[in-house]
Amino acid sequence: MADPRGFLKVRTREDRPKRPVPVRLMDWAEVQQRQEAGTLHEQAGRCMDCGVPFCHQGCPLGNLIPEWNDLVWRDRWDEASERMHATNNFPEFTGRVCPAPCESSCVLGINQEPVTIKQVEYAIGEKAFDDDLIKPYVPQRLVGKTVAVVGSGPAGLAAAQQLTQAGFTVAVYERDDRIGGLLRYGIPDFKLEKSVLERRLEIMRQEGTKFRPGVEIGTDITWDALRRRYDAVIVATGATRPRELAIPGRELAGIHYAMDFLVRANHLVAEDHVPDPIDARGKHVIVLGGGDTGSDCIGTALRQGAASVTSLAIGRKPPVDRADEEPWPMMPRVFEVSTSHEEGGERTYLASTVEFVGQDGRVTGLRVAETEYREDGSRGPVAGTEKVLPADLILLALGFTGNESRELTEQLPVALDSRDNVARDETYMTAVDGVFSCGDAGRGQSLVVWAIAEGRACAAHVERHLTGQTRLPEPVTPSERAIDLSL
Ligand SMILES: Cc1cc2nc3c(=O)[nH]c(=O)nc-3n(C[C@H](O)[C@H](O)[C@H](O)COP(=O)(O)OP(=O)(O)OC[C@H]3O[C@@H](n4cnc5c(N)ncnc54)[C@H](O)[C@@H]3O)c2cc1C
Ligand code: SF4
């Protein structure tokens, strides 16, 4: 156990420090900084090493949280890294972007602030790279079977690493020009700098995983040809089909899906040539949707120099504290203040969109009304409360409606479920023998931690399918549901 009296001596939680807002708005570097060693030691020492560690259940990966809190407290970083990597391929990603459902189920959280689990995870990931503790794990012998992973987000990468380390010959196909999925072109650098991704990809290359960026399966190589070429195929193509807002004026210039904006912004930060940039400089920006995607749009627009940023949500403002119907150890839906929210902009709730207003083919504003909740459970605009908010750029961050799978289902008899995600059984296998699916492609837009957990579990089922047995862990089943954070 970490410090037996730690939670009595250190009653306050201290998060990682953040760079001052005016400074961080001048660049794209990560907002959060490393924590000073003494503070980290104290914070790790608050872990009570509970007899029943509910944090294990809270984390989809089943991370061995009390074990590594103890090891960090004792300064035994090599063992902490070993215990971390026993359940999580990429603590440097989750330590930065995970919303930490584990902390909502931390037992200390019942009557004190929970342990800062995520930042201990971050510290272990960084220290492991600093001290050269992360070595490529090259398998002693090859199994003699090949696996194609389609999609290089966290699900595909986790599956690929598990299978490569288990001796399979693995190629990861990615339609984008670089590997990483939403870690690369969705999540901005101010949350996750791309050098963090690169150093992990380099380890994976040394282990033997082959990366094939710039290849779209279904177009450059057909899905059925890929299936014939490999012993197994994993569909880890994400769920990035954006939700539409079909109100009058949608055709006006200046209205974009959030991902069109964020992908271009990420390319610009990478100093790529972007022929048709979407630039927020000097513009009045409205972001529709209050989840992670909307928050990333706010931080990006502010860094680009927007004149104003307003984010609108149709529903009620969530409560600041845990509601009675979401008791511990559930992850409650509470009012979140992300680092982007701290940086500026206005947040408005109960705003129903009525129409986009424009002039000469360009958007100039958004007509909104107050939202009312009706007795039948539906919600809509209140008559007589309409007003026009000025806007030159409107970003739709209204969530995602499933997999971009047209070619997949045309070229292979793969079925979709009722939410347009790739249907799979409890072994992650789709309707086609030897074709598996994991991550957002199968469960719908979710979280990085769920993508990694599914990638790991899917790899185990692929191994069992191809060799009759597996030594790989299976942290989650496809039917275990994520906490819906309405991205
Ligand atoms: C803007 C934004 C911010 C987010 N922020 C957070 C956050 O802070 N914390 C968090 O936990 N989660 C966050 N999420 C959610 C998280 O990023 C996803 O849940 C996660 O990336 C899913 O991983 P994945 O591997 O299943 O899919 P993805 O990361 O979507 O990767 C799928 C990849 O497949 C590729 N692909 C698709 N079709 C093909 C094809 N036919 N051929 C070849 N390649 C193909 C795509 O180009 C893509 O690179 C965010 C999501 C968005 C959109
Ligand atoms: S991956 Fe997320 S849920 Fe799991 S221990 Fe880390 S922060 Fe907590």
Coordinates of C-alpha atoms and ligand atoms in Angstrom, one line a residue:
M1 CA 0.0 0.0 0.0
A2 CA 1.1 3.6 -0.7
D3 CA 1.4 5.8 2.4
P4 CA -1.0 4.3 5.0
R5 CA -1.9 7.7 6.3
G6 CA -1.6 9.5 3.0
F7 CA -5.3 10.2 2.5
L8 CA -5.5 11.5 6.1
K9 CA -2.5 13.8 5.7
V10 CA -3.1 15.1 2.2
R11 CA -6.8 15.9 1.9
T12 CA -6.7 18.0 -1.2
R13 CA -6.3 16.9 -4.7
E14 CA -3.8 18.7 -6.9
D15 CA -4.0 18.3 -10.6
R16 CA -1.2 18.8 -13.1
P17 CA -0.4 22.6 -13.5
K18 CA -1.6 24.3 -16.7
R19 CA 0.2 27.1 -18.6
P20 CA -1.4 30.5 -18.2
V21 CA -4.3 31.1 -20.6
P22 CA -2.7 34.2 -22.5
V23 CA 0.5 32.2 -23.0
R24 CA -1.0 29.0 -24.1
L25 CA -3.3 30.8 -26.6
M26 CA -0.2 31.9 -28.5
D27 CA 0.8 28.4 -29.5
W28 CA -0.5 24.8 -30.0
A29 CA 1.7 23.1 -27.3
E30 CA 0.1 21.0 -24.6
V31 CA -1.8 23.0 -22.0
Q32 CA -1.0 20.8 -19.1
Q33 CA 2.5 20.5 -17.7
R34 CA 4.4 17.9 -15.7
Q35 CA 3.8 17.9 -12.0
E36 CA 6.6 18.6 -9.6
A37 CA 8.0 15.2 -8.2
G38 CA 7.2 15.9 -4.5
T39 CA 3.5 16.8 -5.3
L40 CA 3.1 13.7 -7.5
H41 CA 4.6 11.5 -4.7
E42 CA 2.1 13.0 -2.2
Q43 CA -0.9 12.6 -4.5
A44 CA 0.0 9.0 -5.4
G45 CA 0.3 8.4 -1.6
R46 CA -3.4 9.3 -1.1
C47 CA -4.4 5.9 -2.6
M48 CA -6.0 3.7 0.1
D49 CA -5.3 0.4 -1.6
C50 CA -8.9 -0.6 -1.1
G51 CA -9.9 -4.2 -0.5
V52 CA -12.3 -3.9 -3.4
P53 CA -10.7 -1.3 -5.7
F54 CA -13.7 0.1 -7.5
C55 CA -11.4 2.1 -9.8
H56 CA -10.6 -1.3 -11.5
Q57 CA -14.2 -1.5 -12.6
G58 CA -14.3 2.2 -13.5
C59 CA -11.4 1.8 -16.0
P60 CA -12.4 -0.1 -19.1
L61 CA -8.9 -1.5 -19.3
G62 CA -9.0 -2.8 -15.7
N63 CA -5.8 -0.8 -15.0
L64 CA -4.1 -2.0 -11.8
I65 CA -4.4 1.4 -10.2
P66 CA -3.6 0.8 -6.6
E67 CA -0.5 -1.2 -7.6
W68 CA 1.0 1.5 -9.6
N69 CA 0.1 4.2 -7.2
D70 CA 2.0 2.3 -4.6
L71 CA 5.0 1.8 -6.9
V72 CA 5.1 5.5 -7.8
W73 CA 4.9 6.5 -4.2
R74 CA 7.9 4.2 -3.6
D75 CA 9.8 5.6 -6.6
R76 CA 9.9 2.2 -8.3
W77 CA 9.2 3.5 -11.8
D78 CA 10.4 0.5 -13.8
E79 CA 7.9 -1.8 -11.9
A80 CA 5.2 0.9 -12.2
S81 CA 5.7 1.0 -16.0
E82 CA 5.6 -2.8 -16.1
R83 CA 2.3 -3.0 -14.2
M84 CA 0.9 -0.2 -16.3
H85 CA 1.8 -1.8 -19.6
A86 CA 0.3 -5.1 -18.4
T87 CA -3.1 -3.7 -19.0
N88 CA -2.6 -0.5 -21.2
N89 CA -0.6 -0.3 -24.4
F90 CA -0.7 3.5 -24.4
P91 CA -0.7 5.2 -21.0
E92 CA 0.7 8.3 -22.6
F93 CA -2.5 8.8 -24.6
T94 CA -5.0 7.9 -21.8
G95 CA -2.9 9.9 -19.3
R96 CA -3.6 12.9 -21.4
V97 CA -7.1 12.6 -22.9
C98 CA -9.0 10.1 -20.8
P99 CA -12.0 11.6 -18.9
A100 CA -11.0 9.2 -16.1
P101 CA -14.1 7.2 -15.2
C102 CA -11.8 5.5 -12.7
E103 CA -11.7 8.6 -10.6
S104 CA -15.5 8.8 -10.5
S105 CA -15.4 5.3 -8.8
C106 CA -12.5 5.9 -6.5
V107 CA -13.5 5.0 -3.0
L108 CA -11.8 8.1 -1.6
G109 CA -14.3 10.1 -3.7
I110 CA -17.1 9.1 -1.4
N111 CA -16.2 11.7 1.2
Q112 CA -13.0 13.4 -0.2
E113 CA -11.7 14.4 -3.6
P114 CA -10.7 11.2 -5.5
V115 CA -7.1 10.2 -6.1
T116 CA -5.5 11.9 -9.2
I117 CA -5.3 8.6 -11.0
K118 CA -5.0 10.0 -14.5
Q119 CA -2.0 12.2 -13.7
V120 CA -0.2 9.3 -12.0
E121 CA -0.8 7.4 -15.2
Y122 CA 0.5 10.3 -17.3
A123 CA 3.6 10.5 -15.1
I124 CA 4.3 6.8 -15.4
G125 CA 4.1 7.0 -19.2
E126 CA 6.4 10.0 -19.4
K127 CA 8.9 8.6 -17.0
A128 CA 9.0 5.3 -18.8
F129 CA 10.0 7.1 -22.1
D130 CA 12.4 9.5 -20.3
D131 CA 14.2 6.6 -18.6
D132 CA 14.2 4.4 -21.8
L133 CA 12.1 1.8 -20.0
I134 CA 9.9 1.2 -23.0
K135 CA 11.7 -1.3 -25.2
P136 CA 10.3 -2.8 -28.4
Y137 CA 9.0 -6.3 -27.7
V138 CA 10.1 -8.4 -30.6
P139 CA 8.5 -11.9 -30.6
Q140 CA 10.9 -14.8 -30.4
R141 CA 9.2 -16.6 -33.2
L142 CA 6.5 -15.9 -35.7
V143 CA 3.1 -17.7 -35.7
G144 CA 3.1 -17.8 -39.5
K145 CA -0.3 -16.0 -39.8
T146 CA -1.1 -12.6 -41.3
V147 CA -3.6 -10.0 -40.0
A148 CA -4.7 -6.7 -41.7
V149 CA -5.8 -4.0 -39.4
V150 CA -7.9 -1.3 -41.2
G151 CA -7.8 2.0 -39.4
S152 CA -4.9 3.3 -37.3
G153 CA -6.7 5.0 -34.4
P154 CA -6.2 3.7 -30.8
A155 CA -8.3 0.6 -31.4
G156 CA -6.4 -0.5 -34.5
L157 CA -3.0 0.4 -32.9
A158 CA -3.8 -1.6 -29.7
A159 CA -4.9 -4.6 -31.7
A160 CA -1.9 -4.4 -34.0
Q161 CA 0.6 -4.2 -31.1
Q162 CA -1.0 -7.1 -29.2
L163 CA -0.9 -9.3 -32.3
T164 CA 2.6 -8.3 -33.4
Q165 CA 4.0 -9.0 -30.0
A166 CA 2.2 -12.4 -30.1
G167 CA 4.1 -13.3 -33.3
F168 CA 1.5 -12.4 -36.0
T169 CA 2.6 -10.6 -39.1
V170 CA 0.5 -7.4 -39.0
A171 CA -0.1 -4.6 -41.5
V172 CA -2.1 -1.5 -40.5
Y173 CA -3.8 0.2 -43.4
E174 CA -4.8 3.9 -43.0
R175 CA -6.5 6.1 -45.6
D176 CA -5.0 9.3 -44.1
D177 CA -1.5 10.4 -45.0
R178 CA -0.3 9.7 -41.4
I179 CA -1.0 7.1 -38.8
G180 CA -3.0 7.8 -35.7
G181 CA -6.8 8.1 -36.4
L182 CA -8.5 10.7 -34.3
L183 CA -5.3 10.9 -32.1
R184 CA -3.7 12.5 -35.2
Y185 CA -6.3 14.6 -36.9
G186 CA -9.2 14.8 -34.4
I187 CA -7.7 15.7 -31.0
P188 CA -5.7 18.9 -31.2
D189 CA -2.0 19.3 -30.2
F190 CA -3.0 21.4 -27.2
K191 CA -4.4 18.2 -25.7
L192 CA -2.0 15.6 -27.3
E193 CA 1.2 16.7 -29.1
K194 CA 1.9 14.6 -32.1
S195 CA 5.4 13.8 -31.0
V196 CA 3.8 11.7 -28.3
L197 CA 2.2 9.6 -31.0
E198 CA 5.3 9.4 -33.1
R199 CA 7.5 8.0 -30.3
R200 CA 5.0 5.2 -29.7
L201 CA 4.7 4.4 -33.4
E202 CA 8.5 4.2 -33.6
I203 CA 8.4 1.5 -30.9
M204 CA 5.7 -0.4 -32.8
R205 CA 7.7 -0.2 -36.1
Q206 CA 10.7 -1.7 -34.3
E207 CA 8.5 -4.5 -33.0
G208 CA 7.6 -5.3 -36.6
T209 CA 4.1 -3.8 -37.2
K210 CA 4.0 -2.6 -40.8
F211 CA 2.2 0.7 -41.4
R212 CA 0.5 1.5 -44.8
P213 CA -0.7 5.1 -44.7
G214 CA -2.5 6.6 -47.7
V215 CA -4.3 3.4 -48.6
E216 CA -8.1 3.4 -48.5
I217 CA -9.6 -0.1 -48.2
G218 CA -12.7 -0.3 -50.3
T219 CA -11.2 2.0 -53.0
D220 CA -7.4 1.3 -53.4
I221 CA -7.8 -2.3 -52.3
T222 CA -11.2 -3.9 -52.2
W223 CA -12.4 -5.4 -48.9
D224 CA -12.9 -8.8 -50.4
A225 CA -9.4 -8.7 -51.9
L226 CA -8.0 -7.8 -48.5
R227 CA -9.9 -10.6 -46.9
R228 CA -8.4 -13.1 -49.4
R229 CA -4.9 -11.8 -48.9
Y230 CA -4.9 -12.0 -45.1
D231 CA -5.7 -14.8 -42.6
A232 CA -7.8 -12.3 -40.7
V233 CA -9.0 -8.7 -41.1
I234 CA -9.8 -6.2 -38.3
V235 CA -12.2 -3.4 -39.1
A236 CA -11.1 -0.5 -36.9
T237 CA -12.3 2.3 -39.1
G238 CA -13.9 4.5 -36.5
A239 CA -17.4 6.2 -36.5
T240 CA -16.9 9.6 -38.0
R241 CA -20.1 10.1 -40.0
P242 CA -21.2 13.5 -38.7
R243 CA -24.8 14.2 -37.5
E244 CA -26.5 16.7 -39.8
L245 CA -28.6 19.7 -38.8
A246 CA -31.3 19.9 -41.5
I247 CA -32.7 23.4 -40.8
P248 CA -33.3 26.2 -43.4
G249 CA -30.1 27.9 -44.6
R250 CA -27.9 24.8 -44.3
E251 CA -26.5 25.3 -47.8
L252 CA -24.9 28.7 -46.9
A253 CA -21.2 29.0 -47.1
G254 CA -19.4 29.2 -43.7
I255 CA -21.3 26.3 -42.1
H256 CA -19.0 23.2 -41.6
Y257 CA -18.9 20.0 -39.7
A258 CA -16.6 20.2 -36.7
M259 CA -14.3 17.5 -38.1
D260 CA -13.7 19.3 -41.4
F261 CA -12.5 22.3 -39.3
L262 CA -10.4 20.2 -36.8
V263 CA -8.8 18.0 -39.4
R264 CA -7.6 21.0 -41.4
A265 CA -6.4 22.8 -38.3
N266 CA -4.4 19.7 -37.3
H267 CA -2.8 19.7 -40.8
L268 CA -1.9 23.4 -40.5
V269 CA -0.3 22.8 -37.1
A270 CA 1.7 20.0 -38.7
E271 CA 2.8 22.6 -41.3
D272 CA 1.1 20.7 -44.2
H273 CA -0.2 22.6 -47.2
V274 CA -4.0 22.9 -46.8
P275 CA -5.6 24.0 -50.1
D276 CA -8.9 24.9 -48.6
P277 CA -8.4 26.0 -45.0
I278 CA -11.3 26.9 -42.7
D279 CA -9.9 29.8 -40.7
A280 CA -11.6 31.3 -37.7
R281 CA -9.3 34.4 -37.6
G282 CA -11.4 37.6 -37.0
K283 CA -14.7 35.7 -37.2
H284 CA -17.7 35.3 -34.9
V285 CA -17.8 31.6 -34.4
I286 CA -20.7 29.5 -33.2
V287 CA -20.1 26.0 -32.1
L288 CA -23.2 23.8 -32.0
G289 CA -22.8 20.9 -29.5
G290 CA -21.3 20.7 -26.1
G291 CA -19.1 17.6 -26.1
D292 CA -15.4 17.0 -26.5
T293 CA -15.5 17.8 -30.2
G294 CA -17.2 21.1 -29.5
S295 CA -14.7 21.9 -26.8
D296 CA -11.8 21.2 -29.2
C297 CA -13.4 23.5 -31.7
I298 CA -13.5 26.3 -29.1
G299 CA -9.8 25.9 -28.2
T300 CA -8.8 25.7 -31.9
A301 CA -10.9 28.8 -32.9
L302 CA -9.5 30.8 -30.1
R303 CA -5.9 29.9 -31.1
Q304 CA -6.7 30.9 -34.7
G305 CA -7.8 34.3 -33.4
A306 CA -11.6 34.2 -33.6
A307 CA -13.3 37.5 -32.7
S308 CA -15.8 35.6 -30.5
V309 CA -16.7 32.0 -29.8
T310 CA -20.2 31.0 -28.6
S311 CA -21.1 27.4 -28.0
L312 CA -24.7 26.4 -27.9
A313 CA -26.3 23.3 -26.5
I314 CA -30.0 22.4 -26.9
G315 CA -30.3 20.8 -23.5
R316 CA -30.1 21.9 -19.9
K317 CA -26.8 22.8 -18.2
P318 CA -25.7 19.7 -16.3
P319 CA -25.4 20.0 -12.5
V320 CA -22.1 21.0 -11.0
D321 CA -22.2 18.2 -8.5
R322 CA -23.1 14.5 -8.9
A323 CA -26.9 14.1 -9.1
D324 CA -28.7 11.7 -6.8
E325 CA -29.7 9.4 -9.6
E326 CA -26.0 9.0 -10.6
P327 CA -24.5 7.9 -7.2
W328 CA -21.0 6.8 -6.6
P329 CA -19.4 4.7 -8.2
M330 CA -21.1 5.8 -11.5
M331 CA -19.5 8.3 -13.8
P332 CA -21.9 11.3 -13.4
R333 CA -22.9 13.7 -16.1
V334 CA -21.7 17.0 -14.6
F335 CA -20.9 20.4 -15.9
E336 CA -17.4 20.0 -17.4
V337 CA -14.9 22.9 -17.7
S338 CA -12.3 21.8 -20.2
T339 CA -9.1 23.7 -20.7
S340 CA -10.6 25.2 -23.8
H341 CA -13.6 26.4 -21.9
E342 CA -11.2 28.1 -19.5
E343 CA -9.7 30.0 -22.4
G344 CA -12.7 32.0 -23.5
G345 CA -15.9 32.0 -25.3
E346 CA -19.5 31.8 -24.0
R347 CA -21.5 28.7 -23.3
T348 CA -25.3 28.9 -23.7
Y349 CA -27.7 26.1 -22.8
L350 CA -31.4 25.5 -23.7
A351 CA -30.8 27.0 -27.2
S352 CA -32.8 25.5 -30.0
T353 CA -31.6 26.2 -33.5
V354 CA -34.3 27.5 -35.9
E355 CA -32.5 28.6 -39.1
F356 CA -29.2 29.7 -40.5
V357 CA -29.4 33.3 -41.7
G358 CA -27.3 34.6 -44.6
Q359 CA -26.6 37.2 -47.2
D360 CA -25.1 36.7 -50.7
G361 CA -24.8 33.0 -50.1
R362 CA -22.8 33.3 -46.9
V363 CA -23.9 32.7 -43.3
T364 CA -24.3 35.9 -41.2
G365 CA -26.1 34.5 -38.2
L366 CA -28.1 31.8 -36.5
R367 CA -31.7 32.2 -35.4
V368 CA -32.2 30.4 -32.1
A369 CA -35.0 30.1 -29.6
E370 CA -35.2 28.9 -26.0
T371 CA -35.7 25.2 -25.6
E372 CA -38.7 23.8 -23.8
Y373 CA -39.1 20.3 -22.5
R374 CA -42.5 18.9 -23.3
E375 CA -44.6 16.4 -21.4
D376 CA -44.0 13.7 -24.0
G377 CA -40.3 13.9 -23.4
S378 CA -39.5 15.8 -26.6
R379 CA -38.0 19.2 -26.7
G380 CA -38.3 22.1 -29.1
P381 CA -38.2 25.9 -29.5
V382 CA -40.5 28.2 -27.4
A383 CA -42.5 30.4 -29.7
G384 CA -41.8 34.2 -29.3
T385 CA -38.3 33.7 -27.9
E386 CA -36.4 33.8 -31.2
K387 CA -33.3 36.0 -31.7
V388 CA -30.5 36.0 -34.3
L389 CA -26.9 35.6 -33.1
P390 CA -24.4 37.0 -35.5
A391 CA -21.9 34.4 -36.9
D392 CA -19.5 34.2 -39.8
L393 CA -18.4 30.6 -39.1
I394 CA -20.7 27.9 -37.7
L395 CA -19.3 24.5 -36.6
L396 CA -21.6 21.5 -36.3
A397 CA -20.3 19.3 -33.4
L398 CA -23.5 17.4 -32.9
G399 CA -22.1 13.9 -32.6
F400 CA -21.6 11.1 -35.0
T401 CA -24.1 8.6 -36.6
G402 CA -22.0 5.6 -37.3
N403 CA -19.4 4.0 -39.5
E404 CA -18.5 5.3 -43.0
S405 CA -19.0 1.8 -44.3
R406 CA -20.6 1.9 -47.7
E407 CA -17.8 0.0 -49.5
L408 CA -17.3 -2.4 -46.6
T409 CA -20.9 -3.6 -46.8
E410 CA -21.0 -3.5 -50.6
Q411 CA -17.9 -5.6 -51.0
L412 CA -18.3 -8.0 -48.0
P413 CA -21.5 -9.4 -46.5
V414 CA -20.8 -7.5 -43.3
A415 CA -23.9 -6.5 -41.4
L416 CA -24.6 -3.2 -39.6
D417 CA -26.5 -2.9 -36.3
S418 CA -29.5 -0.6 -35.6
R419 CA -27.1 2.3 -35.0
D420 CA -25.2 1.8 -38.3
N421 CA -22.1 0.4 -36.5
V422 CA -20.5 -2.8 -37.7
A423 CA -22.3 -5.6 -36.1
R424 CA -20.2 -8.2 -34.3
D425 CA -20.7 -11.1 -31.9
E426 CA -19.2 -11.5 -28.4
T427 CA -15.9 -12.5 -30.0
Y428 CA -15.7 -9.3 -32.1
M429 CA -16.4 -11.3 -35.3
T430 CA -18.6 -9.7 -37.9
A431 CA -21.0 -11.7 -40.1
V432 CA -18.0 -12.6 -42.2
D433 CA -15.8 -15.4 -41.0
G434 CA -12.3 -14.1 -40.1
V435 CA -13.4 -10.4 -40.2
F436 CA -13.5 -8.7 -36.8
S437 CA -14.4 -5.2 -35.7
C438 CA -13.3 -3.1 -32.7
G439 CA -13.3 0.4 -31.4
D440 CA -15.7 3.1 -32.6
A441 CA -16.5 1.2 -35.8
G442 CA -18.3 -1.4 -33.7
R443 CA -19.5 0.5 -30.6
G444 CA -20.1 4.0 -32.1
Q445 CA -18.2 7.1 -31.2
S446 CA -16.8 6.6 -27.7
L447 CA -13.5 7.1 -25.9
V448 CA -9.8 6.4 -26.4
V449 CA -9.7 4.1 -23.4
W450 CA -12.6 2.0 -24.8
A451 CA -10.9 1.8 -28.2
I452 CA -7.7 0.5 -26.6
A453 CA -9.7 -2.0 -24.4
E454 CA -11.6 -3.3 -27.5
G455 CA -8.5 -3.5 -29.6
R456 CA -6.8 -5.6 -26.9
A457 CA -9.8 -7.9 -26.5
C458 CA -10.3 -8.2 -30.3
A459 CA -6.6 -9.2 -30.7
A460 CA -7.2 -12.1 -28.2
H461 CA -10.2 -13.4 -30.2
V462 CA -8.2 -13.1 -33.5
E463 CA -5.4 -15.2 -32.0
R464 CA -7.9 -17.8 -30.7
H465 CA -9.6 -17.9 -34.1
L466 CA -6.4 -18.4 -36.0
T467 CA -4.5 -20.7 -33.6
G468 CA -7.2 -22.3 -31.3
Q469 CA -5.8 -20.7 -28.2
T470 CA -4.8 -17.3 -26.8
R471 CA -2.5 -15.9 -24.2
L472 CA -3.7 -12.3 -24.7
P473 CA -6.0 -10.5 -22.2
E474 CA -9.6 -9.8 -23.0
P475 CA -10.5 -6.7 -20.9
V476 CA -14.0 -6.0 -22.3
T477 CA -16.7 -7.7 -24.4
P478 CA -18.5 -5.8 -27.2
S479 CA -21.7 -5.6 -25.2
E480 CA -20.2 -3.7 -22.3
R481 CA -21.3 -0.1 -22.8
A482 CA -19.3 3.0 -22.6
I483 CA -20.4 5.9 -20.6
D484 CA -22.0 8.1 -23.3
L485 CA -20.3 11.5 -23.2
S486 CA -22.3 12.7 -26.2
L487 CA -19.3 13.7 -28.3
Ligands
LIG1 C1 -12.7 15.9 -32.0 C2 -12.7 14.7 -31.1 C3 -12.1 14.8 -29.9 C4 -12.1 13.7 -29.0 N1 -11.5 13.9 -27.8 C5 -11.5 12.8 -27.0 C6 -10.8 12.9 -25.7 O1 -10.4 14.0 -25.3 N2 -10.8 11.8 -25.0 C7 -11.3 10.6 -25.4 O2 -11.1 9.6 -24.7 N3 -11.9 10.4 -26.6 C8 -12.0 11.5 -27.4 N4 -12.6 11.4 -28.6 C9 -13.1 10.1 -29.1 C10 -11.9 9.2 -29.5 O3 -11.0 10.0 -30.3 C11 -12.4 8.0 -30.3 O4 -13.3 7.3 -29.5 C12 -11.2 7.1 -30.7 O5 -10.2 7.7 -31.4 C13 -11.8 5.8 -31.5 O6 -10.7 5.1 -31.9 P1 -10.8 4.1 -33.1 O7 -9.5 3.5 -33.3 O8 -12.0 3.2 -33.0 O9 -11.2 5.1 -34.4 P2 -10.5 6.4 -35.0 O10 -9.6 7.0 -34.0 O11 -11.6 7.1 -35.6 O12 -9.6 5.8 -36.2 C14 -10.2 5.2 -37.3 C15 -9.3 5.3 -38.5 O13 -9.7 4.5 -39.6 C16 -9.4 5.2 -40.8 N5 -10.2 4.6 -41.8 C17 -11.6 4.7 -41.9 N6 -12.0 4.0 -43.0 C18 -10.9 3.5 -43.6 C19 -10.7 2.8 -44.8 N7 -11.7 2.4 -45.6 N8 -9.4 2.4 -45.1 C20 -8.4 2.8 -44.4 N9 -8.5 3.6 -43.2 C21 -9.8 3.9 -42.9 C22 -9.7 6.6 -40.5 O14 -9.1 7.5 -41.4 C23 -9.2 6.8 -39.1 O15 -7.8 7.2 -39.1 C24 -12.6 12.5 -29.5 C25 -13.2 12.4 -30.7 C26 -13.3 13.5 -31.5 C27 -13.9 13.4 -32.9
SF4_2 S1 -7.2 4.7 -18.7 FE1 -8.7 6.3 -18.0 S2 -10.1 5.1 -16.7 FE2 -8.3 3.9 -16.9 S3 -6.9 4.4 -15.2 FE3 -6.3 5.7 -16.9 S4 -7.5 7.6 -16.6 FE4 -8.5 6.0 -15.4

